[in-house]
Coordinates of C-alpha atoms and ligand atoms in Angstrom, one line a residue:
M1 CA 4.2 -4.1 67.1
Q2 CA 0.8 -2.8 68.3
Y3 CA 0.1 -2.6 71.9
R4 CA -3.3 -2.9 73.7
T5 CA -4.3 -1.6 77.1
L6 CA -8.0 -1.8 77.8
N7 CA -8.0 -1.4 81.6
N8 CA -4.5 -2.7 81.8
K9 CA -1.6 -0.3 82.5
D10 CA 1.0 -2.6 81.2
N11 CA 0.6 -2.0 77.5
L12 CA 0.6 -5.5 76.4
S13 CA 1.8 -6.4 72.8
A14 CA -1.0 -7.6 70.6
L15 CA 1.0 -10.7 69.9
G16 CA 2.1 -12.9 72.9
F17 CA 4.6 -15.7 72.7
G18 CA 3.0 -19.1 73.7
C19 CA 5.9 -21.1 74.9
M20 CA 4.3 -24.5 75.0
R21 CA 5.4 -25.5 71.5
F22 CA 9.0 -24.6 71.8
P23 CA 11.3 -26.2 69.1
K24 CA 12.7 -29.6 69.9
K25 CA 16.1 -31.2 69.1
G26 CA 16.3 -35.0 69.6
K27 CA 14.4 -35.8 72.7
G28 CA 14.9 -32.4 74.3
F29 CA 14.5 -28.8 73.6
D30 CA 16.6 -26.8 71.0
H31 CA 17.8 -24.3 73.6
D32 CA 19.9 -22.3 71.0
E33 CA 16.9 -21.9 68.7
I34 CA 14.6 -21.0 71.6
E35 CA 16.9 -18.3 72.7
R36 CA 17.2 -17.0 69.1
E37 CA 13.4 -16.8 68.7
I38 CA 12.8 -15.2 72.1
R39 CA 15.6 -12.6 71.4
Y40 CA 14.1 -11.7 68.0
A41 CA 10.5 -11.5 69.5
I42 CA 11.7 -9.2 72.3
E43 CA 13.7 -7.0 69.9
N44 CA 10.5 -6.7 67.7
G45 CA 8.2 -5.7 70.6
V46 CA 6.7 -8.8 71.9
N47 CA 6.4 -8.3 75.7
Y48 CA 4.2 -11.2 76.9
F49 CA 5.4 -14.7 77.2
D50 CA 3.1 -17.5 78.5
T51 CA 4.1 -20.7 80.0
A52 CA 2.7 -23.2 82.8
Y53 CA 3.9 -25.4 85.5
L54 CA 2.3 -28.4 83.7
Y55 CA 4.1 -28.0 80.3
P56 CA 7.0 -30.4 80.6
G57 CA 10.3 -28.8 80.9
N58 CA 8.8 -25.5 79.6
E59 CA 9.3 -23.1 82.4
E60 CA 13.0 -24.2 82.7
A61 CA 13.6 -23.8 79.0
F62 CA 12.0 -20.3 78.9
G63 CA 13.8 -19.2 82.1
K64 CA 17.2 -20.4 80.7
A65 CA 16.6 -18.6 77.4
L66 CA 15.3 -15.4 78.9
E67 CA 18.3 -15.2 81.3
K68 CA 20.7 -15.2 78.4
T69 CA 18.9 -12.3 76.6
G70 CA 19.1 -10.2 79.8
A71 CA 15.7 -8.8 79.0
R72 CA 13.8 -9.8 82.0
D73 CA 12.7 -6.3 82.9
K74 CA 11.4 -5.6 79.4
I75 CA 8.8 -8.3 79.4
H76 CA 5.9 -9.9 81.4
I77 CA 6.1 -13.6 82.4
A78 CA 2.8 -15.4 82.7
T79 CA 2.7 -18.7 84.2
K80 CA 0.0 -21.0 85.7
M81 CA -0.7 -22.6 89.1
P82 CA -1.5 -26.3 88.8
H83 CA -4.4 -25.8 91.3
Y84 CA -5.7 -29.4 90.9
F85 CA -2.6 -30.5 93.0
M86 CA -3.4 -27.8 95.7
K87 CA -4.8 -29.3 98.8
T88 CA -3.4 -26.6 101.1
R89 CA -1.7 -23.2 101.0
E90 CA 1.5 -25.0 101.7
D91 CA 1.2 -26.9 98.3
A92 CA 0.7 -23.5 96.6
E93 CA 3.8 -22.1 98.3
K94 CA 5.9 -25.1 97.4
H95 CA 4.9 -25.1 93.7
F96 CA 5.2 -21.4 93.4
K97 CA 8.8 -21.5 94.8
E98 CA 9.6 -24.1 92.3
Q99 CA 8.3 -22.0 89.5
L100 CA 10.4 -19.0 90.5
S101 CA 13.4 -21.2 90.5
R102 CA 12.6 -22.8 87.1
L103 CA 11.9 -19.4 85.6
R104 CA 15.1 -17.9 87.1
T105 CA 13.2 -14.9 88.3
D106 CA 12.2 -13.3 91.6
R107 CA 8.6 -12.6 90.6
V108 CA 5.8 -13.6 88.2
D109 CA 4.0 -10.8 86.4
Y110 CA 0.8 -12.7 85.3
Y111 CA -0.2 -15.6 87.5
L112 CA -3.1 -17.8 86.4
M113 CA -5.2 -20.4 87.9
H114 CA -4.7 -23.0 85.2
M115 CA -7.8 -24.3 83.4
L116 CA -10.6 -23.4 85.8
P117 CA -13.6 -25.2 84.5
D118 CA -16.3 -23.7 86.7
V119 CA -17.0 -21.4 89.6
K120 CA -17.3 -24.3 92.1
T121 CA -13.7 -25.2 91.5
W122 CA -12.6 -21.6 92.2
R123 CA -14.7 -21.5 95.3
A124 CA -13.3 -24.8 96.5
L125 CA -9.8 -23.2 96.1
C126 CA -10.9 -20.1 98.1
E127 CA -12.1 -22.5 100.9
R128 CA -8.5 -23.8 101.0
G129 CA -7.2 -20.2 101.4
I130 CA -5.7 -19.8 97.9
D131 CA -7.3 -16.4 97.4
K132 CA -5.7 -15.1 100.7
W133 CA -2.5 -16.6 99.6
L134 CA -2.5 -14.8 96.2
E135 CA -3.2 -11.5 98.0
E136 CA -0.2 -12.0 100.2
K137 CA 2.0 -12.8 97.3
K138 CA 0.8 -9.6 95.6
A139 CA 1.4 -7.5 98.6
A140 CA 4.9 -9.0 98.8
G141 CA 5.6 -8.1 95.1
L142 CA 6.0 -11.7 94.1
I143 CA 3.0 -11.8 91.9
K144 CA 1.9 -8.7 90.0
R145 CA -1.5 -9.6 88.4
V146 CA -3.8 -12.6 89.2
G147 CA -5.9 -14.2 86.5
F148 CA -7.3 -17.5 85.3
S149 CA -7.3 -19.6 82.1
F150 CA -10.6 -21.2 81.2
H151 CA -12.1 -24.2 79.4
G152 CA -15.9 -24.5 80.0
S153 CA -19.2 -22.8 79.1
S154 CA -19.7 -19.0 78.7
E155 CA -22.1 -19.3 81.6
Q156 CA -19.5 -20.5 84.0
F157 CA -16.9 -18.2 82.6
I158 CA -19.1 -15.2 83.4
K159 CA -19.8 -16.6 86.9
I160 CA -16.1 -16.8 87.6
L161 CA -15.5 -13.3 86.3
H162 CA -18.0 -11.9 88.8
D163 CA -16.6 -14.0 91.7
Y164 CA -13.3 -12.3 92.3
D165 CA -11.4 -9.2 91.5
W166 CA -9.6 -10.7 88.5
E167 CA -7.0 -8.6 86.6
F168 CA -7.1 -10.7 83.4
A169 CA -8.5 -13.9 81.9
Q170 CA -7.2 -16.3 79.3
I171 CA -9.7 -18.1 77.0
Q172 CA -9.7 -20.3 73.9
Y173 CA -11.1 -18.2 71.1
N174 CA -10.9 -18.2 67.3
Y175 CA -13.3 -17.9 64.3
L176 CA -14.6 -21.5 64.8
D177 CA -15.1 -20.9 68.6
E178 CA -17.0 -17.7 68.4
N179 CA -20.0 -19.4 70.1
S180 CA -18.3 -22.2 72.1
Q181 CA -16.4 -22.1 75.4
A182 CA -16.3 -18.7 76.8
G183 CA -17.0 -17.4 73.3
A184 CA -17.9 -13.9 72.1
K185 CA -20.4 -13.7 75.0
G186 CA -17.8 -14.2 77.7
L187 CA -15.3 -12.0 76.0
K188 CA -17.7 -9.1 75.9
E189 CA -18.7 -9.6 79.5
A190 CA -15.0 -9.4 80.4
A191 CA -14.6 -6.2 78.5
K192 CA -17.7 -4.7 80.2
L193 CA -16.0 -5.4 83.5
G194 CA -12.7 -3.9 82.2
I195 CA -10.8 -7.2 82.4
P196 CA -8.2 -7.8 79.7
V197 CA -8.5 -11.1 77.9
I198 CA -5.6 -13.1 76.6
I199 CA -6.5 -15.4 73.7
M200 CA -5.1 -19.0 73.5
E201 CA -5.6 -21.5 70.7
P202 CA -6.2 -18.6 68.1
L203 CA -5.4 -21.0 65.3
R204 CA -6.5 -24.2 67.1
G205 CA -3.0 -25.4 67.7
G206 CA -2.1 -24.7 64.0
R207 CA -5.0 -26.8 62.6
L208 CA -6.6 -23.6 61.2
V209 CA -3.4 -23.2 59.2
N210 CA -2.5 -26.7 58.2
S211 CA -5.7 -28.8 58.3
I212 CA -8.6 -26.9 56.9
P213 CA -10.6 -28.4 54.0
E214 CA -9.4 -27.6 50.6
K215 CA -12.5 -25.8 49.7
A216 CA -12.2 -23.5 52.7
E217 CA -8.7 -22.8 51.7
E218 CA -9.7 -21.9 48.2
I219 CA -12.3 -19.3 49.6
I220 CA -9.5 -17.7 51.6
R221 CA -7.1 -17.6 48.5
T222 CA -9.7 -16.1 46.2
S223 CA -11.6 -13.7 48.6
T224 CA -8.7 -12.4 50.6
P225 CA -5.7 -12.6 48.2
G226 CA -2.3 -12.4 49.8
W227 CA -3.5 -13.6 53.2
S228 CA -2.1 -16.8 54.5
N229 CA -4.3 -19.1 56.6
A230 CA -2.6 -17.7 59.8
E231 CA -3.3 -14.1 58.7
F232 CA -6.9 -15.0 58.1
G233 CA -7.2 -16.4 61.6
L234 CA -5.2 -13.8 63.5
K235 CA -7.0 -10.8 61.8
W236 CA -10.4 -12.1 63.0
L237 CA -9.1 -11.7 66.5
W238 CA -7.3 -8.5 66.3
N239 CA -10.3 -7.0 64.6
Q240 CA -12.0 -7.1 68.0
P241 CA -11.4 -4.4 70.5
E242 CA -12.2 -6.7 73.4
V243 CA -9.2 -8.8 72.6
T244 CA -6.0 -7.8 74.4
T245 CA -3.2 -10.2 73.6
V246 CA -3.2 -13.1 71.1
L247 CA -0.9 -15.9 72.1
S248 CA 0.6 -17.9 69.4
G249 CA 2.5 -21.2 70.2
M250 CA 5.4 -20.3 68.0
N251 CA 8.0 -23.1 67.1
S252 CA 10.0 -21.8 64.3
M253 CA 11.7 -18.5 63.3
D254 CA 9.5 -18.3 60.3
M255 CA 6.4 -18.5 62.3
V256 CA 7.7 -15.8 64.8
K257 CA 8.6 -13.5 61.8
E258 CA 5.2 -14.0 60.1
N259 CA 3.1 -13.4 63.2
I260 CA 5.1 -10.3 64.2
R261 CA 4.7 -8.9 60.6
I262 CA 0.9 -9.5 60.8
A263 CA 0.6 -8.0 64.3
S264 CA 2.5 -4.9 63.3
Y265 CA -0.3 -3.6 60.9
T266 CA -3.5 -5.4 62.0
E267 CA -5.7 -3.0 64.0
T268 CA -9.2 -3.3 65.6
G269 CA -11.9 -2.7 63.0
C270 CA -9.7 -3.8 60.1
L271 CA -12.2 -6.1 58.6
S272 CA -14.8 -5.0 56.1
E273 CA -18.3 -6.5 55.6
S274 CA -17.1 -8.4 52.6
D275 CA -14.3 -9.9 54.7
M276 CA -16.9 -11.0 57.4
N277 CA -18.8 -12.7 54.7
T278 CA -15.7 -14.7 53.7
Y279 CA -15.4 -15.8 57.3
E280 CA -19.0 -17.1 57.3
K281 CA -18.2 -19.1 54.1
V282 CA -15.1 -20.6 55.4
I283 CA -16.8 -21.4 58.8
A284 CA -19.6 -23.1 56.9
E285 CA -17.2 -25.1 54.8
I286 CA -15.3 -26.4 57.9
E287 CA -18.5 -27.0 59.8
R288 CA -19.8 -29.4 57.2
K289 CA -18.3 -32.1 59.3
V290 CA -20.3 -31.0 62.3
K291 CA -22.5 -33.9 63.7
V292 CA -24.7 -32.1 66.2
R293 CA -26.1 -28.5 65.3
C294 CA -25.8 -27.4 68.8
T295 CA -25.2 -23.5 69.1
G296 CA -24.1 -23.7 72.7
C297 CA -27.0 -21.4 73.8
G298 CA -27.4 -23.3 77.1
Y299 CA -31.2 -23.2 77.1
C300 CA -31.3 -26.9 77.9
M301 CA -29.3 -26.3 81.1
P302 CA -29.1 -27.0 84.0
C303 CA -29.6 -30.8 83.6
P304 CA -30.9 -32.3 86.9
A305 CA -28.4 -35.2 86.4
G306 CA -25.5 -32.8 85.9
V307 CA -24.7 -33.4 82.3
D308 CA -22.8 -30.5 80.6
I309 CA -24.9 -30.8 77.4
P310 CA -23.4 -28.1 75.3
G311 CA -19.9 -29.2 76.4
C312 CA -20.5 -32.7 75.4
F313 CA -21.8 -31.7 72.0
S314 CA -18.8 -29.2 71.5
A315 CA -16.3 -31.9 72.2
Y316 CA -18.2 -34.5 70.1
N317 CA -18.3 -32.1 67.1
N318 CA -14.6 -31.2 67.5
S319 CA -13.7 -34.8 67.4
Y320 CA -14.9 -34.9 63.8
V321 CA -14.1 -31.3 62.6
D322 CA -10.7 -31.3 64.2
S323 CA -9.4 -34.7 65.4
Y324 CA -10.4 -37.5 67.7
Y325 CA -7.6 -36.6 70.1
V326 CA -8.7 -32.9 70.3
G327 CA -12.3 -33.8 70.9
M328 CA -11.3 -36.5 73.6
R329 CA -9.2 -33.9 75.4
E330 CA -12.0 -31.4 75.4
Y331 CA -14.6 -34.0 76.6
F332 CA -12.2 -35.0 79.4
M333 CA -11.6 -31.4 80.5
C334 CA -15.3 -30.4 80.5
T335 CA -16.7 -33.5 82.1
A336 CA -14.1 -35.1 84.5
M337 CA -11.9 -32.2 85.6
K338 CA -14.8 -30.2 87.3
N339 CA -15.7 -30.5 91.0
E340 CA -18.9 -32.3 89.8
R341 CA -18.7 -34.7 86.9
S342 CA -20.9 -33.9 83.9
M343 CA -20.6 -36.8 81.4
A344 CA -23.0 -37.9 78.7
S345 CA -23.4 -41.4 80.6
Q346 CA -25.1 -39.5 83.5
C347 CA -28.1 -38.8 81.4
K348 CA -31.3 -40.3 83.0
K349 CA -33.2 -39.7 79.8
C350 CA -35.8 -37.6 81.5
G351 CA -36.3 -35.4 78.4
K352 CA -36.5 -32.1 80.3
C353 CA -33.8 -30.6 78.2
E354 CA -35.4 -31.3 74.8
K355 CA -38.4 -29.2 75.7
H356 CA -36.1 -26.1 75.7
C357 CA -33.9 -26.7 72.7
P358 CA -34.4 -24.1 70.0
Q359 CA -32.6 -26.3 67.5
S360 CA -34.9 -29.3 68.3
I361 CA -32.0 -31.6 68.9
H362 CA -32.8 -35.1 70.1
I363 CA -30.5 -34.5 73.1
R364 CA -31.0 -37.9 74.6
D365 CA -30.1 -39.9 71.3
E366 CA -27.1 -37.6 70.7
L367 CA -25.8 -38.0 74.1
S368 CA -25.8 -41.8 73.7
K369 CA -23.6 -41.3 70.7
V370 CA -21.3 -39.0 72.6
R371 CA -21.0 -41.6 75.4
K372 CA -20.2 -44.4 72.9
R373 CA -17.5 -42.2 71.1
F374 CA -15.7 -41.2 74.2
E375 CA -16.3 -43.2 77.3
N376 CA -14.1 -46.1 76.4
P377 CA -12.0 -48.1 78.9
V378 CA -9.0 -45.7 78.6
F379 CA -11.4 -42.7 79.3
K380 CA -12.8 -44.6 82.3
L381 CA -9.3 -45.3 83.6
M382 CA -8.3 -41.6 83.2
T383 CA -11.3 -40.6 85.3
I384 CA -10.1 -42.5 88.3
F385 CA -7.2 -39.9 88.6
A386 CA -9.4 -36.9 87.7
P387 CA -10.7 -34.7 90.6
G388 CA -14.4 -34.5 89.6
K389 CA -17.1 -36.4 91.6
V390 CA -20.3 -37.7 90.4
K391 CA -23.2 -35.5 91.5
Ligands
SF4_1 S1 -32.6 -36.0 79.3 FE1 -30.7 -36.5 80.2 S2 -29.5 -34.6 79.6 FE2 -31.6 -34.1 79.3 S3 -32.2 -33.1 81.2 FE3 -32.7 -35.3 81.4 S4 -30.9 -36.2 82.3 FE4 -30.3 -34.2 81.6
SF4_2 S1 -30.5 -25.9 74.0 FE1 -30.0 -27.2 72.2 S2 -28.7 -25.8 70.9 FE2 -28.7 -24.9 73.0 S3 -27.0 -25.7 74.1 FE3 -28.8 -27.2 74.5 S4 -28.6 -28.6 73.0 FE4 -27.3 -27.0 72.3

């Protein structure tokens, strides 16, 4: 296993174990298999395990398996606060105690604010005293490091980075998301500030392994012989020195072994110029399905009506490139889960944004298509329970 430090004294393994896709048996978890995989991962140097309050049954399953391995002190547990349920400090205390009990531990090593979409949401948490509460937990040795996971624009990611003394951050990043979400821009800013970045969705939930177009797959086979689709995706990440740990949501022993094998010899700067050309060709092939040629540059922002224009287009494109479900989930996250909503339907058609778009996108027309694709009755029903308010 390779280890990465950046500014982090913990020497984290380049490969982290994402626990959210643990193997199932019948309607529940396959606890024996989970224990076997965790044991193998630890014996082969993986020392970062990521779970969350919100993943059903996940913290318990992981806590149970880890206890059996007896390796608690060899690894770092990362879990996430469901901050959207937090009205008060007491709520935070209650959920945190529950998490310790589920995980069968007396401390959490890496504690994240789960899915912060923008800086306003973080500031609203601070107004409720959550920042002070975190400091108290750190002083008491119950939380070792405080970070956040993020889904939103690079602009908001950078604002959050600068708003608190974060010790790490977690972002969605892979060769298709170089310029969306926090993106390379956000990753580089974090590195500049000395903040280690943990990567989630390195293979887009396995879809960069199992669901890429045949032509893209053929390019990988012929240009980088011997590499699997997983290796192709993971190498792109580990090539970058700003990346600390790459989480893989592993759910079979084969996957654990393959990822550990790749992590054991893939170093920063491992890709040649010809490899980078191959990535460009593969990306172009996958992006043939893209509907709106938005680069996520953000020049059209801010929108006076509060629409998250690049966020809307990213979700819309992903609903074609990836799957409708993935796009819808992203759309819900980036428009309804913020303090202030930012949906396509809020567009007042003033046209201000179009004057600034270097890609000459007919933003108003495209936003109408986004609205039609996503804002169906189910979406509207879901927004009733989401925290965001209309500006
Ligand atoms: S046209 Fe719509 S999206 Fe563009 S700035 Fe005006 S309200 Fe915002
Ligand atoms: S200015 Fe154009 S390309 Fe840039 S984020 Fe806005 S819509 Fe996308």
